[in-house]
Amino acid sequence: MTDRLSSIEAIQARIAACRRCPQMIGPPVHGAPVTGRVLLVGQAPGPREADFGRPFAWTAGRTLFRWLENATGADEERVRASVYFAAVARCFPGKARGGGDRRPDPGEIETCGEFLRAEVEVLRPDLVIPVGTLAITEVTGHRGRLVDVIGQTVPVTLFGHETEAIPLPHPSGASTWFKTEPGAALTARALNLLARHPAMRDALA
Ligand code: SF4
């Protein structure tokens, strides 16, 4: 456990010091140095997360943690202490021209993916929770409609590591997907799967 902890802390120190993407707005954001077997993968921090120094610290996070607490009984701090929070990109990408946050570009995803690869190699997760379409694509390879992947447990190979993923939609306030059918029922099904997954139960025990 100590080796895993020191390895994760070393990766997080590299993330914190990283300034490799010229278009990204730092500083990078990472979660607590959790060493359990559940890995959550978000898209990228929003504009407020760096102020708080942790992922999902603003409005989307409130929704995400409400979902998880309703499903598992674990409050935000317990989830943050039990689940490793990673992301496709660790810096705020800035605003897109048409509104909303800019989607990290393929080069940024590849560059920042080195950290995700290192985290997977240390943690060897038994469950991965990709949150939002970009993370779902990166973790599962799925590029189609959310209805075809939310509410399912998907076998995945992530950086050579065989594991399972239970995708969630992005909990952004700007999204209506999870508020209307069939998204609401599929999101509830995914959260039920999460709560019953042995790795999640172990992590929160
Ligand atoms: S997005 Fe990732 S790779 Fe790019 S500067 Fe931030 S931490 Fe570094």
mmCIF file of C-alpha atoms and ligand atoms in Angstrom:
data_model
loop_
_atom_site.group_PDB
_atom_site.id
_atom_site.type_symbol
_atom_site.label_atom_id
_atom_site.label_comp_id
_atom_site.label_asym_id
_atom_site.label_seq_id
_atom_site.Cartn_x
_atom_site.Cartn_y
_atom_site.Cartn_z
ATOM 1 C CA MET A 1 0.000 0.000 0.000
ATOM 2 C CA THR A 2 2.865 2.343 0.879
ATOM 3 C CA ASP A 3 4.477 1.667 -2.499
ATOM 4 C CA ARG A 4 1.191 2.407 -4.248
ATOM 5 C CA LEU A 5 0.775 5.580 -2.224
ATOM 6 C CA SER A 6 4.278 6.850 -2.920
ATOM 7 C CA SER A 7 3.878 6.029 -6.626
ATOM 8 C CA ILE A 8 0.576 7.898 -6.817
ATOM 9 C CA GLU A 9 2.005 10.868 -4.913
ATOM 10 C CA ALA A 10 4.927 10.985 -7.351
ATOM 11 C CA ILE A 11 2.525 11.018 -10.329
ATOM 12 C CA GLN A 12 0.464 13.765 -8.721
ATOM 13 C CA ALA A 13 3.599 15.843 -8.130
ATOM 14 C CA ARG A 14 4.378 15.549 -11.847
ATOM 15 C CA ILE A 15 0.812 16.566 -12.713
ATOM 16 C CA ALA A 16 1.003 19.600 -10.405
ATOM 17 C CA ALA A 17 4.257 20.763 -12.026
ATOM 18 C CA CYS A 18 3.128 20.173 -15.627
ATOM 19 C CA ARG A 19 2.784 23.136 -17.997
ATOM 20 C CA ARG A 20 3.228 21.320 -21.300
ATOM 21 C CA CYS A 21 0.045 22.418 -23.120
ATOM 22 C CA PRO A 22 0.290 26.071 -24.235
ATOM 23 C CA GLN A 23 -3.464 26.510 -24.738
ATOM 24 C CA MET A 24 -4.432 25.058 -21.379
ATOM 25 C CA ILE A 25 -5.117 27.297 -18.406
ATOM 26 C CA GLY A 26 -3.371 25.943 -15.331
ATOM 27 C CA PRO A 27 -2.686 25.117 -12.680
ATOM 28 C CA PRO A 28 -3.455 21.425 -13.132
ATOM 29 C CA VAL A 29 -6.035 19.892 -10.808
ATOM 30 C CA HIS A 30 -5.937 16.450 -9.234
ATOM 31 C CA GLY A 31 -7.807 14.612 -6.504
ATOM 32 C CA ALA A 32 -6.632 12.979 -3.295
ATOM 33 C CA PRO A 33 -3.868 10.307 -3.459
ATOM 34 C CA VAL A 34 -6.332 7.436 -3.081
ATOM 35 C CA THR A 35 -4.885 3.947 -3.602
ATOM 36 C CA GLY A 36 -8.109 1.935 -4.012
ATOM 37 C CA ARG A 37 -9.432 0.010 -6.989
ATOM 38 C CA VAL A 38 -12.057 2.432 -8.316
ATOM 39 C CA LEU A 39 -10.969 5.057 -10.819
ATOM 40 C CA LEU A 40 -13.238 7.908 -11.918
ATOM 41 C CA VAL A 41 -12.248 9.658 -15.143
ATOM 42 C CA GLY A 42 -13.698 13.100 -15.860
ATOM 43 C CA GLN A 43 -13.201 15.295 -18.917
ATOM 44 C CA ALA A 44 -11.233 18.287 -17.626
ATOM 45 C CA PRO A 45 -11.643 20.782 -14.803
ATOM 46 C CA GLY A 46 -13.890 23.777 -15.286
ATOM 47 C CA PRO A 47 -12.890 27.379 -14.541
ATOM 48 C CA ARG A 48 -13.450 27.109 -10.771
ATOM 49 C CA GLU A 49 -11.782 23.827 -9.870
ATOM 50 C CA ALA A 50 -8.241 25.241 -9.653
ATOM 51 C CA ASP A 51 -9.440 27.713 -6.982
ATOM 52 C CA PHE A 52 -10.546 24.793 -4.825
ATOM 53 C CA GLY A 53 -7.649 22.538 -5.828
ATOM 54 C CA ARG A 54 -9.810 19.520 -6.532
ATOM 55 C CA PRO A 55 -11.890 18.103 -9.379
ATOM 56 C CA PHE A 56 -15.680 18.399 -9.560
ATOM 57 C CA ALA A 57 -15.614 21.202 -6.997
ATOM 58 C CA TRP A 58 -18.353 23.354 -8.543
ATOM 59 C CA THR A 59 -21.899 22.894 -9.894
ATOM 60 C CA ALA A 60 -21.384 19.708 -11.923
ATOM 61 C CA GLY A 61 -19.664 18.223 -8.894
ATOM 62 C CA ARG A 62 -22.663 18.976 -6.691
ATOM 63 C CA THR A 63 -24.829 16.949 -9.044
ATOM 64 C CA LEU A 64 -22.291 14.136 -9.333
ATOM 65 C CA PHE A 65 -21.883 13.790 -5.572
ATOM 66 C CA ARG A 66 -25.662 13.946 -5.050
ATOM 67 C CA TRP A 67 -26.058 11.090 -7.536
ATOM 68 C CA LEU A 68 -23.377 9.036 -5.792
ATOM 69 C CA GLU A 69 -24.693 9.716 -2.299
ATOM 70 C CA ASN A 70 -28.246 8.786 -3.286
ATOM 71 C CA ALA A 71 -26.973 5.554 -4.857
ATOM 72 C CA THR A 72 -24.368 4.456 -2.309
ATOM 73 C CA GLY A 73 -25.112 6.354 0.900
ATOM 74 C CA ALA A 74 -21.567 7.775 0.882
ATOM 75 C CA ASP A 75 -21.267 11.546 1.135
ATOM 76 C CA GLU A 76 -18.897 13.688 -0.949
ATOM 77 C CA GLU A 77 -15.927 13.521 1.416
ATOM 78 C CA ARG A 78 -16.199 9.762 1.761
ATOM 79 C CA VAL A 79 -16.360 9.340 -2.003
ATOM 80 C CA ARG A 80 -13.351 11.642 -2.487
ATOM 81 C CA ALA A 81 -11.410 9.612 0.105
ATOM 82 C CA SER A 82 -12.347 6.265 -1.505
ATOM 83 C CA VAL A 83 -12.395 6.802 -5.267
ATOM 84 C CA TYR A 84 -9.406 8.016 -7.285
ATOM 85 C CA PHE A 85 -10.371 11.057 -9.373
ATOM 86 C CA ALA A 86 -8.528 11.330 -12.682
ATOM 87 C CA ALA A 87 -9.442 13.098 -15.924
ATOM 88 C CA VAL A 88 -8.713 13.071 -19.639
ATOM 89 C CA ALA A 89 -7.048 16.491 -19.161
ATOM 90 C CA ARG A 90 -5.985 18.032 -15.848
ATOM 91 C CA CYS A 91 -6.106 21.716 -16.790
ATOM 92 C CA PHE A 92 -9.019 23.995 -17.670
ATOM 93 C CA PRO A 93 -9.120 24.141 -21.480
ATOM 94 C CA GLY A 94 -10.715 27.614 -21.595
ATOM 95 C CA LYS A 95 -14.019 28.557 -23.139
ATOM 96 C CA ALA A 96 -15.146 27.391 -26.561
ATOM 97 C CA ARG A 97 -16.120 30.033 -29.125
ATOM 98 C CA GLY A 98 -19.717 28.851 -29.192
ATOM 99 C CA GLY A 99 -20.036 28.742 -25.387
ATOM 100 C CA GLY A 100 -19.262 26.070 -22.857
ATOM 101 C CA ASP A 101 -15.801 24.759 -22.069
ATOM 102 C CA ARG A 102 -13.394 23.980 -24.919
ATOM 103 C CA ARG A 103 -12.961 20.276 -25.595
ATOM 104 C CA PRO A 104 -9.306 19.242 -25.138
ATOM 105 C CA ASP A 105 -7.750 18.589 -28.550
ATOM 106 C CA PRO A 106 -6.225 15.217 -29.539
ATOM 107 C CA GLY A 107 -2.675 16.386 -28.850
ATOM 108 C CA GLU A 108 -3.584 17.561 -25.354
ATOM 109 C CA ILE A 109 -5.453 14.313 -24.684
ATOM 110 C CA GLU A 110 -2.440 12.302 -25.765
ATOM 111 C CA THR A 111 -0.003 14.396 -23.733
ATOM 112 C CA CYS A 112 -2.103 14.347 -20.565
ATOM 113 C CA GLY A 113 -2.925 10.689 -21.157
ATOM 114 C CA GLU A 114 0.564 9.854 -19.952
ATOM 115 C CA PHE A 115 -0.626 10.633 -16.430
ATOM 116 C CA LEU A 116 -3.745 8.496 -16.791
ATOM 117 C CA ARG A 117 -1.642 5.628 -18.096
ATOM 118 C CA ALA A 118 0.712 5.925 -15.108
ATOM 119 C CA GLU A 119 -2.225 5.997 -12.681
ATOM 120 C CA VAL A 120 -3.809 2.903 -14.257
ATOM 121 C CA GLU A 121 -0.484 1.074 -14.107
ATOM 122 C CA VAL A 122 -0.201 1.772 -10.373
ATOM 123 C CA LEU A 123 -3.836 1.382 -9.329
ATOM 124 C CA ARG A 124 -4.850 -1.551 -11.590
ATOM 125 C CA PRO A 125 -8.502 -0.539 -11.080
ATOM 126 C CA ASP A 126 -11.277 -3.145 -10.883
ATOM 127 C CA LEU A 127 -13.816 -0.506 -11.860
ATOM 128 C CA VAL A 128 -13.515 2.619 -14.011
ATOM 129 C CA ILE A 129 -16.210 5.315 -14.054
ATOM 130 C CA PRO A 130 -15.876 7.536 -17.129
ATOM 131 C CA VAL A 131 -17.988 10.683 -16.749
ATOM 132 C CA GLY A 132 -19.163 12.429 -19.911
ATOM 133 C CA THR A 133 -18.767 11.684 -23.602
ATOM 134 C CA LEU A 134 -15.069 12.503 -23.926
ATOM 135 C CA ALA A 135 -14.088 10.306 -20.977
ATOM 136 C CA ILE A 136 -16.434 7.545 -22.186
ATOM 137 C CA THR A 137 -14.744 7.561 -25.583
ATOM 138 C CA GLU A 138 -11.259 7.522 -24.086
ATOM 139 C CA VAL A 139 -12.047 4.703 -21.650
ATOM 140 C CA THR A 140 -14.405 2.476 -23.672
ATOM 141 C CA GLY A 141 -13.790 3.507 -27.290
ATOM 142 C CA HIS A 142 -17.537 4.155 -27.650
ATOM 143 C CA ARG A 143 -18.223 7.088 -29.986
ATOM 144 C CA GLY A 144 -21.935 6.684 -30.542
ATOM 145 C CA ARG A 145 -25.039 7.700 -28.649
ATOM 146 C CA LEU A 146 -25.079 7.821 -24.867
ATOM 147 C CA VAL A 147 -28.208 5.646 -24.807
ATOM 148 C CA ASP A 148 -26.111 2.801 -26.169
ATOM 149 C CA VAL A 149 -23.612 2.845 -23.308
ATOM 150 C CA ILE A 150 -25.121 4.461 -20.178
ATOM 151 C CA GLY A 151 -26.756 1.911 -17.869
ATOM 152 C CA GLN A 152 -24.341 -0.853 -18.825
ATOM 153 C CA THR A 153 -21.243 -2.486 -17.386
ATOM 154 C CA VAL A 154 -18.710 -2.530 -20.203
ATOM 155 C CA PRO A 155 -15.591 -4.729 -20.326
ATOM 156 C CA VAL A 156 -12.631 -2.535 -21.286
ATOM 157 C CA THR A 157 -8.892 -2.760 -21.750
ATOM 158 C CA LEU A 158 -7.335 0.471 -20.563
ATOM 159 C CA PHE A 159 -3.626 0.890 -21.306
ATOM 160 C CA GLY A 160 -3.344 -2.903 -21.454
ATOM 161 C CA HIS A 161 -5.214 -3.427 -18.171
ATOM 162 C CA GLU A 162 -8.434 -5.468 -18.402
ATOM 163 C CA THR A 163 -11.183 -4.078 -16.240
ATOM 164 C CA GLU A 164 -14.843 -2.949 -16.279
ATOM 165 C CA ALA A 165 -16.382 0.448 -16.881
ATOM 166 C CA ILE A 166 -19.722 1.863 -15.804
ATOM 167 C CA PRO A 167 -20.127 5.140 -17.730
ATOM 168 C CA LEU A 168 -22.071 8.135 -16.426
ATOM 169 C CA PRO A 169 -23.342 11.137 -18.382
ATOM 170 C CA HIS A 170 -21.730 14.484 -17.651
ATOM 171 C CA PRO A 171 -23.566 16.073 -14.706
ATOM 172 C CA SER A 172 -23.288 19.573 -16.179
ATOM 173 C CA GLY A 173 -26.149 21.936 -15.439
ATOM 174 C CA ALA A 174 -26.181 22.776 -19.149
ATOM 175 C CA SER A 175 -27.042 19.179 -20.035
ATOM 176 C CA THR A 176 -30.634 18.029 -20.323
ATOM 177 C CA TRP A 177 -29.712 14.441 -21.240
ATOM 178 C CA PHE A 178 -29.923 13.006 -17.728
ATOM 179 C CA LYS A 179 -33.026 15.038 -16.859
ATOM 180 C CA THR A 180 -35.246 13.677 -19.625
ATOM 181 C CA GLU A 181 -36.115 10.140 -20.728
ATOM 182 C CA PRO A 182 -34.559 7.802 -21.555
ATOM 183 C CA GLY A 183 -31.503 9.511 -20.037
ATOM 184 C CA ALA A 184 -32.966 9.800 -16.520
ATOM 185 C CA ALA A 185 -33.811 6.085 -16.305
ATOM 186 C CA LEU A 186 -30.474 5.049 -17.837
ATOM 187 C CA THR A 187 -28.559 7.281 -15.413
ATOM 188 C CA ALA A 188 -30.461 5.738 -12.495
ATOM 189 C CA ARG A 189 -29.640 2.279 -13.843
ATOM 190 C CA ALA A 190 -25.937 3.150 -14.145
ATOM 191 C CA LEU A 191 -25.859 4.474 -10.572
ATOM 192 C CA ASN A 192 -27.563 1.308 -9.336
ATOM 193 C CA LEU A 193 -24.924 -0.784 -11.134
ATOM 194 C CA LEU A 194 -22.207 1.342 -9.557
ATOM 195 C CA ALA A 195 -23.589 0.979 -6.047
ATOM 196 C CA ARG A 196 -23.765 -2.813 -6.419
ATOM 197 C CA HIS A 197 -20.353 -3.288 -8.047
ATOM 198 C CA PRO A 198 -18.014 -5.261 -5.721
ATOM 199 C CA ALA A 199 -15.124 -2.828 -6.253
ATOM 200 C CA MET A 200 -17.315 0.141 -5.303
ATOM 201 C CA ARG A 201 -18.672 -1.670 -2.273
ATOM 202 C CA ASP A 202 -15.115 -2.550 -1.180
ATOM 203 C CA ALA A 203 -13.905 1.003 -1.747
ATOM 204 C CA LEU A 204 -16.672 2.486 0.378
ATOM 205 C CA ALA A 205 -16.638 -0.223 3.079
HETATM 206 S S1 SF4 B 1 -3.548 19.368 -19.594
HETATM 207 FE FE1 SF4 B 1 -2.224 17.781 -18.671
HETATM 208 S S2 SF4 B 1 -0.421 17.610 -20.020
HETATM 209 FE FE2 SF4 B 1 -1.458 19.564 -20.499
HETATM 210 S S3 SF4 B 1 -0.455 21.105 -19.201
HETATM 211 FE FE3 SF4 B 1 -2.238 20.382 -18.047
HETATM 212 S S4 SF4 B 1 -1.444 18.696 -16.777
HETATM 213 FE FE4 SF4 B 1 0.086 19.073 -18.388
#
